[in-house]
Every structure is written in C-alpha cells, then in structure tokens.
Amino acid sequence: MRATIRLLFHFLALLNIAAVVQSATATSPDPEKSPSGKPKCSTLLRRKEWRTLSNAEKKNYIDAVKCLQSRPAVNPAFPEAQSRYEEFQAYHMLTADFIHAVGHFLPWHRRYVQLYDRAMRKDCGYKGATPYWDWSQDADDAAGLTSAPVWDPVTGFGGNGVPGTYTLPTGPDVNFTAMRIFPASFVGCVQDGPFANHTLRLGPGTLKTTHCLVRGINAAQDVRLNSKAVAWTLSHQTFEDFRIQLEGQPFLTEFRLHDGGHNMIGGDMSNFYSSPGEPLFYLHHGNVDRIWWQWQQMLPSRLYEVSGRSTTTPPFRNITLDFIIEMGESLGPSVPIRDVMDIHSPPNCYTYV
Ligand SMILES: *[C@@H]1O[C@H](CO)[C@@H](O)[C@H](O)[C@H]1NC(C)=O
Ligand SMILES: *[C@@H]1O[C@H](CO)[C@@H](O)[C@H](O)[C@H]1NC(C)=O
Ligand SMILES: *[C@@H]1O[C@H](CO)[C@@H](O)[C@H](O)[C@H]1NC(C)=O
Ligand SMILES: [Cu+2]
C-alpha cells in the first residue's frame, strides 16, 4: 500500500512537470506549430503482420521479448517492476485511469508501443520492428480465431490457458469490480510455447501477485474483430466518433475492436490495468494503431485531427496537439501529441506494410 502511494506521488509530480511544460510551450512561439512543417523521416521501420514474418523473424521477435523480460529495470520508482519489460507494464497499471476513454487514448498507445519497440532495439539488439496482429484475417476465416498463427507453440506465442491451472486471488484487498477483473476470462495458465509457465509479478488488475501468464481465448469475439467490424469503424467521419468506436468505451453496450481484442485473448490481456503483461498486447495495439493510421490517411485533414477530453473526471478540458503524452522517466521521453501524429515524421519513423 505504501508503495502504491509512493508511486502515485511520483505520478502526480510528473503531472505537475507536464503542466509547467505545457504552459511554457503555450507562451513561446513554436516553429513546428504548422503540422505541414514537420520533416519526414529518411528511413522507415516496416511493421509487418505477424503471419507474414519468416520463422526466423518470428523467433527474433520472441527472443527480443524474452530479452526485455530478463533485463533489469532501470527506474527504481517502480519497486515491483524487476525487469525492463515489467517497467512498461507497471507504467500502464499506474496510469490506466488517465489514458483510456480520453482524447489521447490513441496517441498515448502509439507512443507506448513505439517506446517498447525502441527498448527492444536499444536494450536487446533487436533489428526488426514491432509486428502487428491483424485479427480480422482470422475472424473472417472459417477456421476462426482459435486457429490463428499467433497461438502456434513453436513459431508463435503459445495457445490458450489450461483450465483449472490458475485461481484468482481473493481476500479483503481484492475487489474484482474495482480492479475490472472478469473472472470467467481467467481460464488458466499458458502451458505451451515460449511463455509456458512464464512468471508475471504484476497484476491481475492493480494487484501485485506472482502468477503464470493467464489466457482464456474467447472466439465469440470474432464478430467484433472481423473485416466488417473494421470497415464499420473506419467509416466514421470525425476523429471523435472514430476514436470512441475504435476504443470501445464503458458506455457502449458492445465491445469494439480495441476492447474486443483484449477480451478475445482473455486472462491478463483482458484487464484494464495489467494487460501489457501479455506479450500479444503490443501486437494488438500495433494493429489498433495501424487502423488509426489507415483512417488518418483517408483525408489530408485527418493527419493532425484530435479531439476529446483530457481526463475522465471533471473539470473537463479538451486535448490539443500541445497536450503532453506522459511516459514516466524510464520508458522514454514524454512528447506533445503533435509529435506522434505522423508516423512518417520523427521521432516515429515507421510504417505499416
Ligand atoms: C467494489 O468496488 C466497487 C466499484 O468501485 C464498489 O462499488 C463496491 O462497493 C466495492 N465492493 C466492496 C465490497 O468494497
Ligand atoms: C508448467 O507447470 C506445470 C505445473 O507446475 C507443469 O505440470 C508443466 O510441466 C510446466 N510446463 C512447462 C512447459 O514447464
Ligand atoms: C470540448 O469540445 C466539444 C466539442 O468537440 C465542446 O462541445 C466542448 O464545449 C469543449 N469543452 C471545453 C471544456 O472546451
Ligand atoms: Cu491501455
């Protein structure tokens, strides 16, 4: 509990710094105010769909994930995060209430995936880019989501959780509703593939427990993830409508693409706070980011279009391109939303193929 409070203070301190930075940029002229003035990258990392990678490329990526899971954490501000990988998960747990159902949901997660990709290359010598998982290809296929290549025990991330191998914690500190834990989704431990019996130290929810990687694949999410659902999402004309439908928010009665993907994988991935404990989180969010990029490219005016509130609690303020995306101290530099909008401009420099 004391550690949680310390983390919260740390986070509030960061928010204060952000406020100072934001007011400073508001009063000084910004040469990059004009979006069209942004330089383009000289080279782009090519993010590919998981099934189009060669077996060697798949292995290199999985090895890089395992490498991040074995590298020590660099920031002592998260005592529970022992590995570099866990540092990313810890920061998502800490900030989840501030980065979902807000205007910067898509920009924040774009930055987060990009910094994870950067950490793999900087700390682990990974040479590739973060792949994405286009689940619509599996949801459209008669074989369905349960036969997706990502579940392969040899060339993928391993398959479903084994029923009866995991029990959710209970006790006076555990409130499933407050922690957004869906018990039915925690089917069991993943026992095949590269993450068989892999140990997580963070989650589920806001808990910090030592447990196996849990999944509970829910193939019934296919209607939320097929190409019809993607086309319907992309048909929304304003960023405001598009981001709400893509994310899927509590007031919507059905899961949308983003929420649908989290719930289809289930277990740790289904949790609002601790989901990045599941390595597929980054392939799922890569695809969410790709769909946003597709939407952005449909009209020139969409490249820098943002909207939405900056917090989920009053007083409400609308985000602008100057709004700072917080990344803590260890994941990488915090940047204004403007900097992540064009993935072909620095500091992004990647594309989807
Ligand atoms: C659990 O959390 C929910 C939502 O925050 C709250 O309404 C409920 O009262 C809590 N239950 C207990 C037993 O504390
Ligand atoms: C995972 O743990 C279970 C239970 O301890 C054990 O039966 C199983 O052999 C382990 N699997 C691997 C791949 O280590
Ligand atoms: C935020 O923007 C919406 C329109 O997108 C507008 O109705 C609302 O008044 C704005 N809120 C504030 C606090 O500026
Ligand atoms: Cu998230």
XYZ file of C-alpha atoms and ligand atoms in Angstrom:
396
model
C 0.000 0.000 0.000
C 2.790 2.413 0.948
C 4.494 1.603 -2.337
C 1.307 2.381 -4.224
C 1.062 5.770 -2.541
C 4.698 6.482 -3.327
C 4.060 5.633 -6.983
C 1.033 7.860 -7.011
C 3.088 10.771 -5.682
C 5.678 10.112 -8.304
C 2.989 10.204 -10.949
C 1.435 13.408 -9.596
C 4.880 15.017 -9.650
C 5.135 14.111 -13.314
C 1.753 15.682 -13.987
C 2.994 18.900 -12.399
C 6.058 18.902 -14.600
C 3.779 18.372 -17.584
C 1.667 21.367 -16.580
C 4.772 23.566 -16.448
C 5.997 22.297 -19.813
C 2.590 22.870 -21.370
C 2.286 26.450 -20.160
C 5.842 27.117 -21.333
C 5.068 25.911 -24.854
C 1.863 27.953 -24.872
C 3.711 31.251 -24.347
C 6.709 30.743 -26.638
C 6.441 30.594 -30.422
C 6.690 27.036 -31.682
C 8.398 26.673 -35.053
C 6.643 23.341 -35.509
C 3.136 24.778 -34.967
C 2.365 24.176 -38.592
C 1.895 20.401 -38.911
C 2.928 20.505 -42.555
C 6.288 21.912 -41.423
C 7.299 18.586 -39.880
C 10.219 16.951 -41.650
C 9.776 13.422 -42.983
C 11.999 10.532 -41.858
C 14.783 9.467 -44.197
C 14.155 5.779 -43.420
C 11.119 3.954 -42.050
C 10.945 0.789 -39.954
C 8.482 -1.562 -41.631
C 5.940 -3.064 -39.248
C 4.601 -6.306 -40.715
C 1.658 -8.567 -39.989
C 2.729 -11.479 -37.742
C 1.893 -14.248 -40.263
C 3.978 -12.615 -42.990
C 7.187 -12.839 -40.918
C 9.568 -15.678 -41.722
C 10.093 -18.232 -38.958
C 13.498 -16.664 -38.303
C 11.928 -13.200 -37.977
C 9.279 -14.580 -35.608
C 11.980 -16.175 -33.487
C 13.996 -12.941 -33.381
C 10.958 -11.057 -32.135
C 10.054 -13.610 -29.422
C 13.706 -13.703 -28.360
C 13.650 -9.893 -28.025
C 10.529 -10.096 -25.807
C 12.250 -12.676 -23.610
C 15.354 -10.490 -23.541
C 13.351 -7.478 -22.257
C 11.820 -9.781 -19.651
C 15.315 -10.664 -18.437
C 16.918 -7.186 -18.481
C 16.897 -5.348 -15.135
C 14.553 -2.409 -14.675
C 16.259 0.977 -14.935
C 13.891 3.044 -12.799
C 13.821 2.486 -9.020
C 10.491 4.357 -8.867
C 8.674 1.067 -9.596
C 9.962 -1.317 -6.916
C 7.710 -4.160 -8.099
C 8.954 -3.939 -11.662
C 12.109 -6.003 -11.711
C 12.578 -6.263 -15.472
C 12.624 -3.752 -18.287
C 9.524 -5.492 -19.649
C 7.725 -5.098 -16.317
C 8.558 -1.412 -16.251
C 6.303 -0.929 -19.266
C 3.536 -2.957 -17.627
C 3.916 -1.077 -14.325
C 3.565 2.285 -16.020
C 0.386 1.180 -17.795
C -1.061 -0.059 -14.476
C -0.193 3.220 -12.793
C -1.655 5.451 -15.483
C -4.538 3.352 -16.886
C -7.203 5.602 -15.341
C -5.728 8.609 -17.175
C -5.088 7.191 -20.672
C -8.293 5.371 -21.623
C -11.661 6.884 -22.606
C -9.860 10.185 -23.242
C -8.879 12.095 -26.393
C -5.244 10.973 -26.142
C -6.012 7.237 -25.911
C -4.729 6.543 -29.437
C -1.723 8.944 -29.311
C -0.655 7.604 -25.891
C -0.721 3.976 -27.011
C 1.055 4.859 -30.263
C 3.890 6.358 -28.247
C 3.912 3.466 -25.769
C 4.239 0.769 -28.468
C 6.917 2.799 -30.181
C 8.984 3.123 -26.997
C 8.640 -0.615 -26.356
C 9.862 -1.223 -29.901
C 12.740 1.184 -29.238
C 13.641 -0.552 -25.952
C 13.842 -3.881 -27.786
C 16.266 -2.451 -30.286
C 18.302 -0.365 -27.793
C 18.465 -2.778 -24.859
C 18.248 -6.099 -26.674
C 19.798 -5.534 -30.086
C 16.570 -6.401 -31.896
C 16.890 -5.489 -35.555
C 13.258 -5.610 -36.645
C 10.129 -3.601 -35.946
C 7.155 -4.458 -33.748
C 4.855 -6.718 -35.761
C 1.080 -6.361 -35.608
C -1.695 -8.927 -35.464
C -4.489 -8.282 -37.946
C -7.096 -10.424 -36.159
C -9.687 -9.655 -38.847
C -7.901 -12.165 -41.122
C -8.577 -14.904 -38.563
C -12.062 -13.715 -37.622
C -13.072 -13.868 -41.330
C -11.601 -17.317 -41.814
C -13.748 -20.423 -41.327
C -11.049 -21.898 -39.062
C -11.591 -18.905 -36.799
C -9.697 -17.037 -34.143
C -8.694 -20.135 -32.185
C -6.536 -21.322 -35.133
C -4.672 -18.021 -35.552
C -0.930 -18.399 -36.261
C -0.073 -16.294 -33.172
C -1.067 -19.256 -30.945
C 1.455 -21.619 -32.521
C 3.562 -23.261 -29.782
C 6.669 -23.356 -31.990
C 6.540 -20.236 -34.148
C 4.071 -18.156 -32.098
C 3.205 -17.102 -28.547
C 1.685 -20.392 -27.375
C -2.009 -21.123 -27.025
C -4.916 -20.992 -24.651
C -4.771 -21.219 -20.882
C -5.278 -24.727 -19.473
C -8.477 -24.847 -17.387
C -8.014 -25.490 -13.695
C -4.380 -24.341 -13.522
C -4.989 -20.837 -12.157
C -7.068 -19.436 -9.300
C -7.696 -15.713 -8.946
C -6.641 -14.188 -5.632
C -9.361 -13.377 -3.128
C -9.419 -11.536 0.161
C -10.282 -8.198 1.705
C -7.958 -6.274 -0.666
C -9.396 -7.828 -3.818
C -12.406 -6.177 -5.422
C -12.976 -7.632 -8.912
C -15.318 -4.795 -9.910
C -12.953 -2.022 -8.877
C -9.995 -3.848 -10.462
C -12.016 -4.666 -13.599
C -11.234 -8.365 -13.323
C -13.638 -10.588 -15.315
C -13.255 -13.962 -13.534
C -14.635 -16.006 -16.460
C -11.800 -14.715 -18.628
C -9.066 -16.142 -16.345
C -9.303 -19.699 -17.697
C -5.826 -20.946 -16.855
C -2.056 -20.822 -17.268
C -0.479 -20.845 -20.726
C 1.438 -24.130 -20.758
C 2.860 -24.341 -24.252
C 5.093 -22.159 -26.372
C 7.782 -19.682 -25.326
C 5.766 -18.282 -22.391
C 4.764 -21.611 -20.839
C 4.866 -21.112 -17.078
C 6.320 -17.628 -17.591
C 6.095 -15.759 -14.272
C 4.373 -12.374 -14.006
C 4.905 -10.298 -10.878
C 2.345 -7.590 -11.637
C -1.424 -7.940 -11.962
C -4.081 -9.053 -12.331
C -5.742 -5.672 -12.046
C -3.885 -3.367 -9.699
C -2.642 -6.320 -7.632
C 0.985 -7.313 -7.495
C 0.974 -11.108 -7.439
C 3.369 -13.763 -8.673
C 1.390 -15.776 -11.199
C 1.552 -17.539 -14.551
C 0.563 -15.864 -17.828
C -3.199 -16.469 -17.942
C -5.360 -16.637 -21.070
C -8.940 -17.514 -21.857
C -9.436 -17.296 -25.612
C -12.951 -16.199 -26.469
C -13.612 -16.986 -30.123
C -17.094 -15.449 -29.888
C -15.417 -12.046 -30.166
C -14.956 -12.714 -33.903
C -17.976 -10.577 -34.840
C -16.273 -7.620 -33.149
C -12.965 -8.235 -34.911
C -13.823 -9.256 -38.479
C -13.316 -7.158 -41.598
C -16.915 -5.919 -41.418
C -16.241 -4.508 -37.944
C -13.028 -2.892 -39.201
C -14.776 -1.316 -42.213
C -17.597 -0.063 -39.994
C -15.099 1.531 -37.587
C -13.217 3.190 -40.452
C -16.470 4.642 -41.832
C -16.771 7.189 -39.002
C -16.117 10.661 -40.307
C -14.875 12.639 -37.311
C -11.964 11.694 -35.069
C -14.342 11.994 -32.134
C -16.706 9.292 -33.444
C -13.877 7.176 -34.804
C -11.813 7.065 -31.593
C -14.835 6.219 -29.435
C -15.940 3.365 -31.707
C -12.400 2.014 -32.138
C -11.608 2.017 -28.423
C -14.957 0.739 -27.214
C -15.909 2.558 -24.083
C -17.829 1.578 -20.982
C -20.981 3.353 -22.122
C -21.071 1.383 -25.380
C -23.069 -1.798 -25.000
C -20.763 -3.856 -27.210
C -17.029 -4.317 -27.230
C -15.380 -2.676 -30.217
C -12.104 -3.508 -31.973
C -9.775 -2.452 -29.155
C -11.780 -3.905 -26.283
C -12.764 -6.888 -28.419
C -9.107 -7.828 -28.935
C -8.348 -7.574 -25.229
C -11.308 -9.752 -24.309
C -10.757 -12.263 -27.113
C -7.298 -13.132 -25.699
C -8.627 -13.007 -22.137
C -6.814 -13.563 -18.848
C -4.171 -10.950 -18.114
C -4.850 -9.322 -21.506
C -8.491 -8.705 -20.570
C -7.544 -6.440 -17.690
C -7.763 -2.684 -17.960
C -4.658 -2.141 -15.774
C -2.249 -5.050 -16.167
C -2.862 -6.146 -19.793
C 0.710 -5.409 -21.017
C 1.806 -8.473 -19.002
C 0.567 -10.364 -22.089
C 3.222 -10.088 -24.855
C 0.449 -10.043 -27.500
C -0.656 -6.681 -26.076
C 1.914 -4.993 -28.325
C 0.798 -6.832 -31.483
C -2.820 -5.986 -30.727
C -2.069 -2.330 -30.091
C 0.108 -2.273 -33.198
C -2.988 -3.248 -35.170
C -5.174 -0.679 -33.395
C -2.531 1.918 -34.283
C -2.448 0.703 -37.904
C -6.228 1.104 -38.198
C -5.952 4.664 -36.848
C -3.177 5.317 -39.407
C -5.410 3.947 -42.200
C -8.154 6.320 -41.084
C -5.698 9.258 -40.892
C -4.559 8.648 -44.451
C -8.055 8.774 -45.951
C -8.132 12.612 -45.932
C -5.280 15.135 -45.549
C -7.209 16.953 -42.792
C -7.178 13.812 -40.650
C -3.396 13.594 -40.234
C -3.450 16.096 -37.355
C -7.080 15.770 -36.239
C -7.523 15.267 -32.489
C -10.402 15.752 -30.081
C -11.731 14.509 -26.797
C -11.453 15.249 -23.132
C -8.121 15.161 -21.307
C -9.406 13.468 -18.144
C -12.249 11.150 -17.232
C -13.214 13.262 -14.222
C -14.157 16.974 -14.061
C -13.080 19.661 -14.663
C -13.119 18.650 -18.351
C -10.668 20.174 -20.735
C -10.270 19.238 -24.423
C -6.932 17.952 -25.617
C -4.962 19.789 -28.294
C -1.832 18.890 -30.239
C 0.166 20.532 -27.402
C -1.121 18.074 -24.805
C 1.843 16.153 -23.338
C 1.823 12.364 -23.549
C 3.420 11.238 -20.278
C 5.796 8.284 -20.420
C 7.365 8.348 -16.952
C 11.097 8.700 -16.681
C 12.280 5.330 -17.852
C 10.212 4.327 -20.879
C 11.372 7.276 -22.966
C 10.801 10.999 -23.411
C 7.309 12.439 -22.974
C 6.206 14.324 -26.104
C 3.302 16.527 -27.228
C 0.576 14.744 -29.182
C 1.705 16.660 -32.279
C 4.888 14.601 -32.356
C 3.163 11.240 -32.708
C 0.531 12.150 -35.294
C 2.566 11.483 -38.439
C 4.267 8.095 -38.166
C 6.441 9.066 -41.142
C 7.922 12.035 -39.215
C 10.491 11.958 -36.390
C 10.529 10.756 -33.678
C 8.345 7.959 -35.103
C 9.795 6.803 -38.420
C 7.865 3.611 -39.039
C 5.179 2.432 -41.399
C 2.749 -0.456 -41.805
C 3.107 -2.945 -44.645
C -16.002 -2.872 -5.065
O -15.785 -1.802 -5.973
C -16.996 -1.271 -6.488
C -16.619 -0.274 -7.578
O -15.559 0.535 -7.214
C -17.781 -0.658 -5.365
O -18.982 -0.097 -5.874
C -18.090 -1.728 -4.328
O -18.728 -1.162 -3.231
C -16.812 -2.417 -3.869
N -17.161 -3.575 -3.051
C -16.682 -3.741 -1.834
C -17.123 -4.992 -1.137
O -15.919 -2.952 -1.298
C 4.224 -25.816 -16.197
O 3.848 -26.037 -14.854
C 3.022 -27.176 -14.672
C 2.578 -27.209 -13.231
O 3.651 -26.981 -12.366
C 3.794 -28.416 -15.100
O 2.955 -29.557 -14.973
C 4.218 -28.266 -16.543
O 5.025 -29.358 -16.923
C 5.006 -26.983 -16.757
N 5.229 -26.807 -18.188
C 6.394 -26.402 -18.686
C 6.466 -26.306 -20.178
O 7.340 -26.099 -17.986
C -14.771 20.341 -25.964
O -15.161 20.167 -27.309
C -16.544 19.939 -27.508
C -16.790 19.724 -28.994
O -15.930 18.763 -29.511
C -17.338 21.128 -26.993
O -18.715 20.853 -27.104
C -16.979 21.377 -25.538
O -17.614 22.562 -25.095
C -15.475 21.525 -25.348
N -15.185 21.599 -23.934
C -14.360 22.530 -23.409
C -14.175 22.480 -21.927
O -13.775 23.353 -24.098
Cu -4.061 0.753 -22.463
